[in-house]
Short mmCIF file of C-alpha atoms in Angstrom, two decimals:
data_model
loop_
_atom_site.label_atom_id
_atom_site.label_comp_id
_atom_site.label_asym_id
_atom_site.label_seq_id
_atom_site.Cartn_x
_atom_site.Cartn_y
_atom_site.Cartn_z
CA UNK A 1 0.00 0.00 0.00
CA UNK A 2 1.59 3.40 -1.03
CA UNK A 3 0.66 5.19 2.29
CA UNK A 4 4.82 5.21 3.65
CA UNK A 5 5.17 9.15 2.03
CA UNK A 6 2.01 10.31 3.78
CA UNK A 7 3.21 8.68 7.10
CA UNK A 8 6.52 10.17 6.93
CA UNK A 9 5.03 13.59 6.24
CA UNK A 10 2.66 12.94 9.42
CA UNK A 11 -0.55 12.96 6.81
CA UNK A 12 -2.46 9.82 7.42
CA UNK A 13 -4.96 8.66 5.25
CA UNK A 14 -8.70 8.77 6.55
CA UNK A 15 -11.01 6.31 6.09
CA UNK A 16 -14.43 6.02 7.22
CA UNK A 17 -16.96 3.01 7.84
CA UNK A 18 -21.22 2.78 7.57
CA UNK A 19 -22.44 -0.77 8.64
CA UNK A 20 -25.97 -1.90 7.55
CA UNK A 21 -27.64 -4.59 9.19
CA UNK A 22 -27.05 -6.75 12.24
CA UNK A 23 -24.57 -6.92 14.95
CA UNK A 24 -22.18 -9.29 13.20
CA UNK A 25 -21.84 -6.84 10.72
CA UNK A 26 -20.92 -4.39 13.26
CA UNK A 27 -18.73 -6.31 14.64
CA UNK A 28 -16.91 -7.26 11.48
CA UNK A 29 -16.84 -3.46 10.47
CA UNK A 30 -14.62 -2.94 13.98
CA UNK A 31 -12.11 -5.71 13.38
CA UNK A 32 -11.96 -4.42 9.43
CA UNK A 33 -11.64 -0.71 11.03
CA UNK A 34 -9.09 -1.73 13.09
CA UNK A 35 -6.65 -3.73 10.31
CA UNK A 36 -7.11 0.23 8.32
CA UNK A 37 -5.40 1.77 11.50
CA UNK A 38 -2.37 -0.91 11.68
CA UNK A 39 -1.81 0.28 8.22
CA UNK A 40 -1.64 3.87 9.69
CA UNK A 41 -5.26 4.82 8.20
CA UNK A 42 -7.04 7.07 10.64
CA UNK A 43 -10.56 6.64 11.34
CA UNK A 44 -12.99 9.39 11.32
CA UNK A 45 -17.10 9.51 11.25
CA UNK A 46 -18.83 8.79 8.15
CA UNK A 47 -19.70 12.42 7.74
CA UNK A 48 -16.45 13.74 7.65
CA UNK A 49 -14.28 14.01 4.53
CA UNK A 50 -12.36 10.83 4.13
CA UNK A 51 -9.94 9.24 1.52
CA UNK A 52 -11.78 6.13 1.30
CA UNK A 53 -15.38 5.12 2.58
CA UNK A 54 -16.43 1.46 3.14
CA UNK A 55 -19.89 0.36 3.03
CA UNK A 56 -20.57 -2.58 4.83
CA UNK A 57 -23.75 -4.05 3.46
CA UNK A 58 -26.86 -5.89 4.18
CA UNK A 59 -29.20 -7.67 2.03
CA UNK A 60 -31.89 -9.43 4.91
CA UNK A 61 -34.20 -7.00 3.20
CA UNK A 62 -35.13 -4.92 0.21
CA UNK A 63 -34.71 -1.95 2.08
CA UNK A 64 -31.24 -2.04 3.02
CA UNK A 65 -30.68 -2.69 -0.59
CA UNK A 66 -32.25 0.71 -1.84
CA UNK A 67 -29.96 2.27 1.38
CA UNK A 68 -27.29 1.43 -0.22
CA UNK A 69 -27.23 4.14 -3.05
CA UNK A 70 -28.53 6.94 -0.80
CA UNK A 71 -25.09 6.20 1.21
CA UNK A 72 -22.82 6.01 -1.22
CA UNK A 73 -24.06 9.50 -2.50
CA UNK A 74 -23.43 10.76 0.83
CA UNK A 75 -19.99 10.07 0.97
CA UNK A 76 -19.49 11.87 -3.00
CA UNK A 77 -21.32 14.75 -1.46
CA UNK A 78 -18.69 14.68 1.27
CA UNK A 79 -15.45 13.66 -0.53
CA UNK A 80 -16.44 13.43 -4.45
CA UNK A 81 -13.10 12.44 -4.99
CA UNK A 82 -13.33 9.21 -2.13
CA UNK A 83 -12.47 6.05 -3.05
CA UNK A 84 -15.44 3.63 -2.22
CA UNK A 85 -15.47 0.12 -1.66
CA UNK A 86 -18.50 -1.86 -0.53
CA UNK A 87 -17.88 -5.26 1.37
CA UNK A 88 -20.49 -7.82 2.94
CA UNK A 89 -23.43 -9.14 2.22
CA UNK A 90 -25.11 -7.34 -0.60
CA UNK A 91 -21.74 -7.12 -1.83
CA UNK A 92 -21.06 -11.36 -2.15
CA UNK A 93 -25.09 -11.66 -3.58
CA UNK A 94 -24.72 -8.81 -5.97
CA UNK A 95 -21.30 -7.66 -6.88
CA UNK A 96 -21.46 -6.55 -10.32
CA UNK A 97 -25.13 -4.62 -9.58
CA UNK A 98 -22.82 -3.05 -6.79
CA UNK A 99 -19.95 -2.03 -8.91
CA UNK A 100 -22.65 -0.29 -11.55
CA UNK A 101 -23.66 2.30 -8.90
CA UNK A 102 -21.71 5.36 -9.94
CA UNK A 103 -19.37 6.03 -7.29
CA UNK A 104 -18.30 2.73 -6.24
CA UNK A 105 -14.75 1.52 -6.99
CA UNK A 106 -13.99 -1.54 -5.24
CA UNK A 107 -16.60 -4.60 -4.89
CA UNK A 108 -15.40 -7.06 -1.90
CA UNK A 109 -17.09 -10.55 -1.77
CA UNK A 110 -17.49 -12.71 1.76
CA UNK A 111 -14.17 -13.73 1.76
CA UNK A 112 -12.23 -11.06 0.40
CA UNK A 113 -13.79 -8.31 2.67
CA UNK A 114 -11.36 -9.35 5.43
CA UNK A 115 -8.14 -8.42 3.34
CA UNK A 116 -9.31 -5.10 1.93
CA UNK A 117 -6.43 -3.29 2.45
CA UNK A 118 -4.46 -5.77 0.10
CA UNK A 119 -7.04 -4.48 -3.00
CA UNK A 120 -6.01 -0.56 -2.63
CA UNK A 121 -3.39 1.09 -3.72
CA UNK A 122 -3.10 4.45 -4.15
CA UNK A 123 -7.06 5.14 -3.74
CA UNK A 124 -7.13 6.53 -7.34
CA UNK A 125 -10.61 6.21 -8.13
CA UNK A 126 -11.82 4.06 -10.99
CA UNK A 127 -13.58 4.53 -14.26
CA UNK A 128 -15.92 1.36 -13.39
CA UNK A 129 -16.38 -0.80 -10.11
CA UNK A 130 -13.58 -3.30 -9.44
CA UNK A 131 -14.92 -6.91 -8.22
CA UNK A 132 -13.34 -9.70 -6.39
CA UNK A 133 -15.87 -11.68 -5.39
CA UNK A 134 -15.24 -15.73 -4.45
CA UNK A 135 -17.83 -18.35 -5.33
CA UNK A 136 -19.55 -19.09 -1.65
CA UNK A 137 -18.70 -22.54 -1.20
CA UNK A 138 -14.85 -20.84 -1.39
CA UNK A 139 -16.25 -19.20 2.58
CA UNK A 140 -15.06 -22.29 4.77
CA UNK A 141 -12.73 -20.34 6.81
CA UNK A 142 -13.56 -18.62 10.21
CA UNK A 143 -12.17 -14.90 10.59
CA UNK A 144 -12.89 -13.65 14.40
CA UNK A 145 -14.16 -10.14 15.40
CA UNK A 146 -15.48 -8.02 17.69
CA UNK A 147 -17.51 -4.32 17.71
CA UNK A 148 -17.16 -1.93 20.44
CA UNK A 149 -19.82 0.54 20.17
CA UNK A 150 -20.75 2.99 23.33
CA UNK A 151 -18.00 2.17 25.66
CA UNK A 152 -20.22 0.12 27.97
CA UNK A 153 -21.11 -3.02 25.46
CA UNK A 154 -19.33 -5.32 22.59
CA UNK A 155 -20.62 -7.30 20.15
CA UNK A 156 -18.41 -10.74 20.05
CA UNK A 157 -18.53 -12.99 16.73
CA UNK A 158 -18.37 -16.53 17.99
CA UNK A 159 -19.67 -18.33 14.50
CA UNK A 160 -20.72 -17.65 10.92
CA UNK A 161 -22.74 -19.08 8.15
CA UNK A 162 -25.40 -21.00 8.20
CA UNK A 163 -26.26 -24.75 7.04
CA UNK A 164 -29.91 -23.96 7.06
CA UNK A 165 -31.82 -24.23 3.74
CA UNK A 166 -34.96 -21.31 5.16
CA UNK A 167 -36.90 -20.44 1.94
CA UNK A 168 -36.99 -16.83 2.12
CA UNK A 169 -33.27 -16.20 3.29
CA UNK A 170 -30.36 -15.40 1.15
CA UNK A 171 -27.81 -15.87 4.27
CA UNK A 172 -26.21 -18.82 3.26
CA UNK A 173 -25.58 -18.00 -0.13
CA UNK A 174 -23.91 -14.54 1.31
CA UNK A 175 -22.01 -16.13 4.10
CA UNK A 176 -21.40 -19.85 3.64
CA UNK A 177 -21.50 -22.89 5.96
CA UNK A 178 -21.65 -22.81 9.23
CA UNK A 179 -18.38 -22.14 10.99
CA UNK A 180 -16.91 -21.60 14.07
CA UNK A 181 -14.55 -19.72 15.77
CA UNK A 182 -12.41 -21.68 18.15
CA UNK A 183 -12.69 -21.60 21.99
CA UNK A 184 -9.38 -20.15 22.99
CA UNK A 185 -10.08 -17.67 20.98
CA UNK A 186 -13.17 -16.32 21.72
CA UNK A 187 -11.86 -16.65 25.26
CA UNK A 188 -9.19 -14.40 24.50
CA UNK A 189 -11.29 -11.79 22.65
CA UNK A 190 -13.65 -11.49 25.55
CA UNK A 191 -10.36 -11.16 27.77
CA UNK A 192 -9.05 -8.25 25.63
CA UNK A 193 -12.83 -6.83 25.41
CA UNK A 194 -13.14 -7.26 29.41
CA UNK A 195 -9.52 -5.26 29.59
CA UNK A 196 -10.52 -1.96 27.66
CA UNK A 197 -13.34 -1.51 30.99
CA UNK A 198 -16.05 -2.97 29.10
CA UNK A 199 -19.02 -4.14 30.68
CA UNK A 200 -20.81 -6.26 28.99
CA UNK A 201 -20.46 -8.79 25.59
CA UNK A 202 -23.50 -9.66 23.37
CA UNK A 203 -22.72 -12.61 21.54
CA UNK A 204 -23.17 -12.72 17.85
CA UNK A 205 -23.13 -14.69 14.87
CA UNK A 206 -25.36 -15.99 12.01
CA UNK A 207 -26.92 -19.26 14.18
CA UNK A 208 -24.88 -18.58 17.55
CA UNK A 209 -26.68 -21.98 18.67
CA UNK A 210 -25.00 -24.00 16.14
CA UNK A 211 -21.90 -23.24 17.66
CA UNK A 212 -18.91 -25.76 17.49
CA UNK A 213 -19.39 -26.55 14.09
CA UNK A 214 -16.63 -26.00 11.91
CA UNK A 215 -14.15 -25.03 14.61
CA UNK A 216 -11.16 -27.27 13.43
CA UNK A 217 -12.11 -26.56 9.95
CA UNK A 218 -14.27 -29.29 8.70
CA UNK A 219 -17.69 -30.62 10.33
CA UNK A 220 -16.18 -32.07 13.93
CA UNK A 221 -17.90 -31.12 16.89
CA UNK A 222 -15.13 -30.61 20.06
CA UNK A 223 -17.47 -27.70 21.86
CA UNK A 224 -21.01 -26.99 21.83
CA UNK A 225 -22.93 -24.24 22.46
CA UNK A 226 -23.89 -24.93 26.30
CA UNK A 227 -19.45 -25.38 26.14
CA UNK A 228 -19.21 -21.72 25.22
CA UNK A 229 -21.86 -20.78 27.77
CA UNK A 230 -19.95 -22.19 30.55
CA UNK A 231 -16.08 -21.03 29.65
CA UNK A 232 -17.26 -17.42 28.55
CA UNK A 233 -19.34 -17.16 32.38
CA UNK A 234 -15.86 -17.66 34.00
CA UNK A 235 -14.05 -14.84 31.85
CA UNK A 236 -12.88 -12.19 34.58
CA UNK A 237 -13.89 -8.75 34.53
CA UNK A 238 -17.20 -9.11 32.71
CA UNK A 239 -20.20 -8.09 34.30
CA UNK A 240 -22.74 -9.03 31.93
CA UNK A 241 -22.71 -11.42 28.87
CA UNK A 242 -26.19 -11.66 26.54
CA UNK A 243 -27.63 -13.84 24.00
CA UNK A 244 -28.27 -12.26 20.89
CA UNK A 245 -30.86 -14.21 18.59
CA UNK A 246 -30.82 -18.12 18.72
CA UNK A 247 -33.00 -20.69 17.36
CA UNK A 248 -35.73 -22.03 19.38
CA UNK A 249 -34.69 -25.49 18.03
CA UNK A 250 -31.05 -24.66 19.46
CA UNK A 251 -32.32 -23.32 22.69
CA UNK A 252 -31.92 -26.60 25.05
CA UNK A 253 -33.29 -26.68 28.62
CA UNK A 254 -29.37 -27.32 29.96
CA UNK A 255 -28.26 -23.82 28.39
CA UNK A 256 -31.58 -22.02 29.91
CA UNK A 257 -30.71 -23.66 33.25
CA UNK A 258 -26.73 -22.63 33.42
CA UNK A 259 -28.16 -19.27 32.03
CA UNK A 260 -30.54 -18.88 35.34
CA UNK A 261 -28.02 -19.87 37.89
CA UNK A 262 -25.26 -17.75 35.65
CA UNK A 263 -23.88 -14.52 37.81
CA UNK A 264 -22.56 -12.95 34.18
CA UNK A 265 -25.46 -14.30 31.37
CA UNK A 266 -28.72 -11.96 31.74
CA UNK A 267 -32.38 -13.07 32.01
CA UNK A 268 -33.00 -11.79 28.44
CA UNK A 269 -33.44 -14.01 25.01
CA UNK A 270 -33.92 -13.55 21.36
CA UNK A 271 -36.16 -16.54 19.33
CA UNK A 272 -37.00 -16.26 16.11
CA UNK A 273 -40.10 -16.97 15.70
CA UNK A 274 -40.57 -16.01 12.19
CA UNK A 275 -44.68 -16.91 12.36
CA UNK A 276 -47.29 -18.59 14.67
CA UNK A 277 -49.03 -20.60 11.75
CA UNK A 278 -47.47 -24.25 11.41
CA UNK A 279 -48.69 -24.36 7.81
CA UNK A 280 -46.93 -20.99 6.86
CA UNK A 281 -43.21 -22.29 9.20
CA UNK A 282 -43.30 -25.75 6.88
CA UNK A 283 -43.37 -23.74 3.90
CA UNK A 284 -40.25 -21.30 5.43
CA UNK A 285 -38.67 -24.77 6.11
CA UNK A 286 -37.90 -24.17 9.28
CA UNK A 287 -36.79 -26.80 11.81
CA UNK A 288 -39.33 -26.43 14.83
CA UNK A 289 -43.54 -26.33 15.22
CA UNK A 290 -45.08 -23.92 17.32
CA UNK A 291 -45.39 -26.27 20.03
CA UNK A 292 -41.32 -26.30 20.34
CA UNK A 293 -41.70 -22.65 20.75
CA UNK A 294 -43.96 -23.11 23.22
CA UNK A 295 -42.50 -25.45 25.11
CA UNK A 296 -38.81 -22.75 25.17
CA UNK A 297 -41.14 -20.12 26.03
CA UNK A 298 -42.36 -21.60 28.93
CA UNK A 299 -39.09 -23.09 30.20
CA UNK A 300 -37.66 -19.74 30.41
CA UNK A 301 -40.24 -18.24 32.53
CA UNK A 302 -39.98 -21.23 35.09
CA UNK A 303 -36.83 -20.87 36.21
CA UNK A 304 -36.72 -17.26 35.48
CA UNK A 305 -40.12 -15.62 35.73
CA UNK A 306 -38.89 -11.98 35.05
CA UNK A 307 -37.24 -12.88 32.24
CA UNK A 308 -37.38 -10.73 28.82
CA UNK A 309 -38.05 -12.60 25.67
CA UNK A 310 -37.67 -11.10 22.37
CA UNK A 311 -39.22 -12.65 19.47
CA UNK A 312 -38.56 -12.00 15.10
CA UNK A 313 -41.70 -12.48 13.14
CA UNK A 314 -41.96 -12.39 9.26
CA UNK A 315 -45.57 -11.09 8.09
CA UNK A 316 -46.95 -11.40 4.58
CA UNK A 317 -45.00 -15.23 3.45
CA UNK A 318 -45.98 -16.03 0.04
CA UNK A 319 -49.25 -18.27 1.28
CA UNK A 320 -49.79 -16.63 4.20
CA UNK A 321 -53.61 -16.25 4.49
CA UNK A 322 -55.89 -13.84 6.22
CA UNK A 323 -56.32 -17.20 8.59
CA UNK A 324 -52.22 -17.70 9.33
CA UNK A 325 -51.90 -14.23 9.70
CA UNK A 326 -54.62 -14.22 12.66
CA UNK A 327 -52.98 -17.59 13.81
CA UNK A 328 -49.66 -15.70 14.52
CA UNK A 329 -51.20 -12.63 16.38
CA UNK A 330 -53.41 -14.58 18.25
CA UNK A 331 -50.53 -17.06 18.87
CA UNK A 332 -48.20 -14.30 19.99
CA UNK A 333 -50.61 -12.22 21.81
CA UNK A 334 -51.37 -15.31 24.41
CA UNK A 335 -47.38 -16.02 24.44
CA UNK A 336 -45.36 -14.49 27.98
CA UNK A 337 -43.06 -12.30 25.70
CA UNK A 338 -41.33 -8.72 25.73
CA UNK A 339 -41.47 -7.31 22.44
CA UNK A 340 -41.38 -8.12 19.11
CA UNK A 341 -38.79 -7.28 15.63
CA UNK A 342 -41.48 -7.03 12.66
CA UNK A 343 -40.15 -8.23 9.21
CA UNK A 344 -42.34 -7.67 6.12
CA UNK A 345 -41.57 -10.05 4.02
CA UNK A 346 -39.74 -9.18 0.66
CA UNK A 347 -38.98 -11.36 -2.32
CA UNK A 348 -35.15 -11.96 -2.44
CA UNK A 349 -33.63 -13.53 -5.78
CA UNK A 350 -32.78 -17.05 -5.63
CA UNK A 351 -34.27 -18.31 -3.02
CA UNK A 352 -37.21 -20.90 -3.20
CA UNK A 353 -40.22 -18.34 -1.58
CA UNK A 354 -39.38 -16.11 -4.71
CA UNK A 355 -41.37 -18.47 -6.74
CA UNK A 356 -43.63 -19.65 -4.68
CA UNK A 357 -47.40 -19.22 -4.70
CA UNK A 358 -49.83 -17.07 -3.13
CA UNK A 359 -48.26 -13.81 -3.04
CA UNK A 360 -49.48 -11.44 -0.56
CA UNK A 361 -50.23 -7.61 -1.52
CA UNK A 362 -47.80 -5.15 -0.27
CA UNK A 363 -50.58 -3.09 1.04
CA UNK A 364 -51.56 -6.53 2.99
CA UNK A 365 -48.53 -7.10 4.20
CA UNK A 366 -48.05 -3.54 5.33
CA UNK A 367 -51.57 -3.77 7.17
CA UNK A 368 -50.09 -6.79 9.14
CA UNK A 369 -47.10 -5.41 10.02
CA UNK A 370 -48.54 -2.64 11.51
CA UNK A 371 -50.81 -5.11 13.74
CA UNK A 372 -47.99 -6.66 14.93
CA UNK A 373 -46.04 -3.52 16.07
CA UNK A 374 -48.70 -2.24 17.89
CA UNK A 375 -49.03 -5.90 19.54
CA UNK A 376 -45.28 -5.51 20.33
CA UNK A 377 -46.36 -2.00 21.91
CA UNK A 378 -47.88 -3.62 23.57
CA UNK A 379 -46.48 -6.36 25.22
CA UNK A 380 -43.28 -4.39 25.92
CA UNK A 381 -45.57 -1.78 27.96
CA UNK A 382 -47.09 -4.71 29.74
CA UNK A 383 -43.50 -6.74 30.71
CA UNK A 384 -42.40 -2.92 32.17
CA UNK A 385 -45.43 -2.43 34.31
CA UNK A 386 -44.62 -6.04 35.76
CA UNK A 387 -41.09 -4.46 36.71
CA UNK A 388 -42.03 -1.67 38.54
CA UNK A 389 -41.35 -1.56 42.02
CA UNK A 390 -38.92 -4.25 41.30
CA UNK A 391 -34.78 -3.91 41.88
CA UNK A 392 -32.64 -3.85 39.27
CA UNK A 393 -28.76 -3.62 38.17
CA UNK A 394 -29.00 -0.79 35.42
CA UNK A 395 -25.97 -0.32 33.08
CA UNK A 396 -25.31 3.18 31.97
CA UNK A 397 -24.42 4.12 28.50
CA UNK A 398 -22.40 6.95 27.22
CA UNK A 399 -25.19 9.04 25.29
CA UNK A 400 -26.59 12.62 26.11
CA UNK A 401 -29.86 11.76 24.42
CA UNK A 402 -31.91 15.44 24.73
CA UNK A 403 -30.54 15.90 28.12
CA UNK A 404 -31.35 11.79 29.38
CA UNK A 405 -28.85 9.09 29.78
CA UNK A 406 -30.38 5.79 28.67
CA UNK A 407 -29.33 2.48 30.44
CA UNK A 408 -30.32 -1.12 30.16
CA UNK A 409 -31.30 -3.35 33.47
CA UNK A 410 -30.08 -7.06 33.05
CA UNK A 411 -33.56 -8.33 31.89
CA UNK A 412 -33.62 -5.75 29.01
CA UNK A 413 -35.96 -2.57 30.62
CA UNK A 414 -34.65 0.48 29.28
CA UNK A 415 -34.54 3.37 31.62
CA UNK A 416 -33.78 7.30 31.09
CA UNK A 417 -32.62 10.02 34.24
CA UNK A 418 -31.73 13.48 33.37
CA UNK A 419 -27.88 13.76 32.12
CA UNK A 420 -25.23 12.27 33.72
CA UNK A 421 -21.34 11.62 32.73
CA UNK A 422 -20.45 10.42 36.23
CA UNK A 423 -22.93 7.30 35.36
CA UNK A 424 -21.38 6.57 31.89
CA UNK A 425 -20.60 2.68 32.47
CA UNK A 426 -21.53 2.40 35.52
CA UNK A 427 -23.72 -0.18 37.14
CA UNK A 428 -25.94 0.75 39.82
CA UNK A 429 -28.80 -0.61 41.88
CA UNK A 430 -32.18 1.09 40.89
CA UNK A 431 -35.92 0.30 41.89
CA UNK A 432 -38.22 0.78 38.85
CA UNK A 433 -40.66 3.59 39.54
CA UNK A 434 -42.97 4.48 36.35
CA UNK A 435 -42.92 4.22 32.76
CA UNK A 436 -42.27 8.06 31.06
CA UNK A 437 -44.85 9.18 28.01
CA UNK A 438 -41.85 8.22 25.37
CA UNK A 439 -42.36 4.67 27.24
CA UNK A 440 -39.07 4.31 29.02
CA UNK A 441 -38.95 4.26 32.56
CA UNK A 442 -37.90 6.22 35.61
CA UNK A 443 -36.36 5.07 38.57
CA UNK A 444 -34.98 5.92 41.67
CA UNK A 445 -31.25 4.56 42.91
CA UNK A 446 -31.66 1.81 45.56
CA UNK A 447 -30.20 3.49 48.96
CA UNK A 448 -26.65 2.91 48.40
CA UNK A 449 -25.89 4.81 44.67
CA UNK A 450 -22.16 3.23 44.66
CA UNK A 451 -21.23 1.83 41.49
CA UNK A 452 -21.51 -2.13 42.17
#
């Protein structure tokens, strides 16, 4: 990389990073972000001028396709002379659509995202879109990362990929097999995360239950999930370590046990669901019934009754009747859950729901999804009035939101005070007094206000 002159001069190159999507992709942004600065880039926000801009992209929905565009016009309106790559998701489906948006100069598939800095040169900009882009069977190797966002929380990568054939998901064709990373090493990342002061690690991946798989390379199994579990709860220095989204399927009663007993992994879970109707989850091809769902639902809240449970649900499936659709609000409505993540269902090229039957109106499936976020209004205002009064450990984050800091209890109930820095990650003892009209809630610290 020709950047020796500028460093001699003192003039480091700046790049700058946007991440769409989920937390893996945040966290794979951080550990790309961080190889730039060993090469003596310097980072700066996305709406500064930069050198170079990397998109990191997304493509679990249409949407975050048509973002991409509006982004990448940011950054000419910025820098019109920036070089811009785009890396990920989006980017492995789609690279030469990717390359053809005017602008773009480098196109980095799912393996070659992790070695940008060996496809630049000089950051002259080029006449058309430059792709490298493997074929996805080519992903069998396991790169580790981690994202630290606010100062109080990091998102860990402990697997990618996916082996799962879902009919309206383009993740395995974007990312590969399933794959994880080893033990030790996660071990070691959580150690490094724990010594920067960090509070607390969500863990990510693509199926973060299917962990073990692929950690030597090939299909052997040495560690499982409930293996993980265990080591990461004995990592010093971390306060708090959560779940992100795991199959229900995945979800087995000896993890949920540790999990209750477990000083360091909070009372808070994320299922997919993806719908209530066992008709519309056979066509989805996914690997559980609603009664499996049930049955996880209802383990978690024995053993730990104040529990938050966060559930994804896909609305408007090609099939999906008037009938399903009131089979999944009725089914969620009677269900002990927190809140819900909506998805409207978009077609996505070359997958097998793109072709199926029975396509739902967009206006439909708009009208649905709007039932079910006012159900998930819902439900979250109903699992915070059944924590007031209650005690809770509330971590602080490092936002002046309008005058409010913001923090998290362990079971997921976010709550706002006036302004702050002293409590920027901090964990304190607060009793839940009463939800505010923006529906967050107010509390009052326990007697002693020391940081526990």
């Amino acid at each position: 990389m020709n950047t020796n002159a500028e460093r001699e001069k003192g003039m480091k190159k700046k790049v700058a990073f946007y991440t769409l999507g989920c937390k893996l992709n945040f966290s794979e942004t951080s550990t790309i972000a961080r190889g730039f600065q060993d090469e003596g880039f310097e980072r700066v926000d996305f709406a500064e001028s930069a050198d170079m801009y990397v998109i990191n992209t997304c493509s679990v929905t249409e949407n975050a396709d048509k973002r991409f565009k509006t982004i990448v016009k940011q950054a000419q309106k910025v820098n019109p002379d920036a070089f811009v790559a785009a890396i990920g998701c989006y980017a492995q489906l789609k690279p030469e659509e990717l390359a053809a948006v005017d602008g773009v100069d480098l196109v980095l598939g799912a393996t070659e995202k992790f070695k940008i800095t060996d496809y630049i040169n000089d950051l002259t900009k080029n006449d058309f879109g430059e792709v490298h882009s493997c074929e996805i069977h080519e992903a069998d190797f396991y790169v580790g990362s981690y994202a630290i966002g606010d100062r109080t929380r990091a998102f860990l990568k402990v697997q990618d990929g996916c082996d799962y054939k879902c009919t309206y998901c383009t993740i395995p064709l974007a990312r590969g097999i399933s794959r994880s990373d080893t033990l030790q090493n996660v071990l070691d990342n959580a150690a490094e995360i724990s010594a920067k002061g960090i509070k607390e690690i969500v863990l990510t991946g693509v199926n973060i239950g299917d962990y073990g798989k692929g950690e030597f390379g090939n299909k052997k199994h040495e560690h499982t999930f409930l293996d993980l579990v265990k080591a990461l709860d004995r990592v010093e220095g971390i306060h708090r370590l959560r779940i992100s989204s795991i199959e229900p399927n995945l979800l087995k009663n000896e993890t949920i046990d540790f999990v209750s007993q477990s000083d360091s992994f909070v009372p808070h879970f994320h299922i997919p669901l993806q719908s209530g109707s066992d008709a519309i989850l056979k066509l989805m091809r996914r690997r559980y019934m609603s009664d499996l769902y049930v049955d996880r639902v209802r383990k978690i809240k024995e053993v730990m009754p104040h529990a938050c449970i966060g559930v994804d649900v896909i609305v408007g499936f090609p099939g999906e009747t008037d009938e399903h659709f009131l089979e999944t609000y009725h089914f969620l409505n009677e269900l002990d859950i927190s809140y819900l993540h909506v998805f409207t269902y978009s077609e996505r090229d070359n997958t097998a729901a793109a072709d199926m039957a029975g396509v739902v109106p967009k206006q439909v499936r708009n009208k649905r999804s709007k039932m079910l976020r006012g159900l998930s209004v819902k439900k979250r205002r109903a699992f915070y009035e059944s924590q007031l009064g209650r005690t809770h450990q509330v971590l602080f984050e490092g936002e002046n939101k309008e005058g409010y800091i913001h923090g998290f209890t362990a079971n997921y109930v976010k709550v706002k005070s006036p302004w702050n820095p002293e409590l920027v990650n901090t964990l304190h003892e607060v009793v839940l007094t009463d939800i505010d009209t923006d529906g967050l809630v107010r509390f009052e610290f326990a007697k002693s206000t020391a940081e526990v």
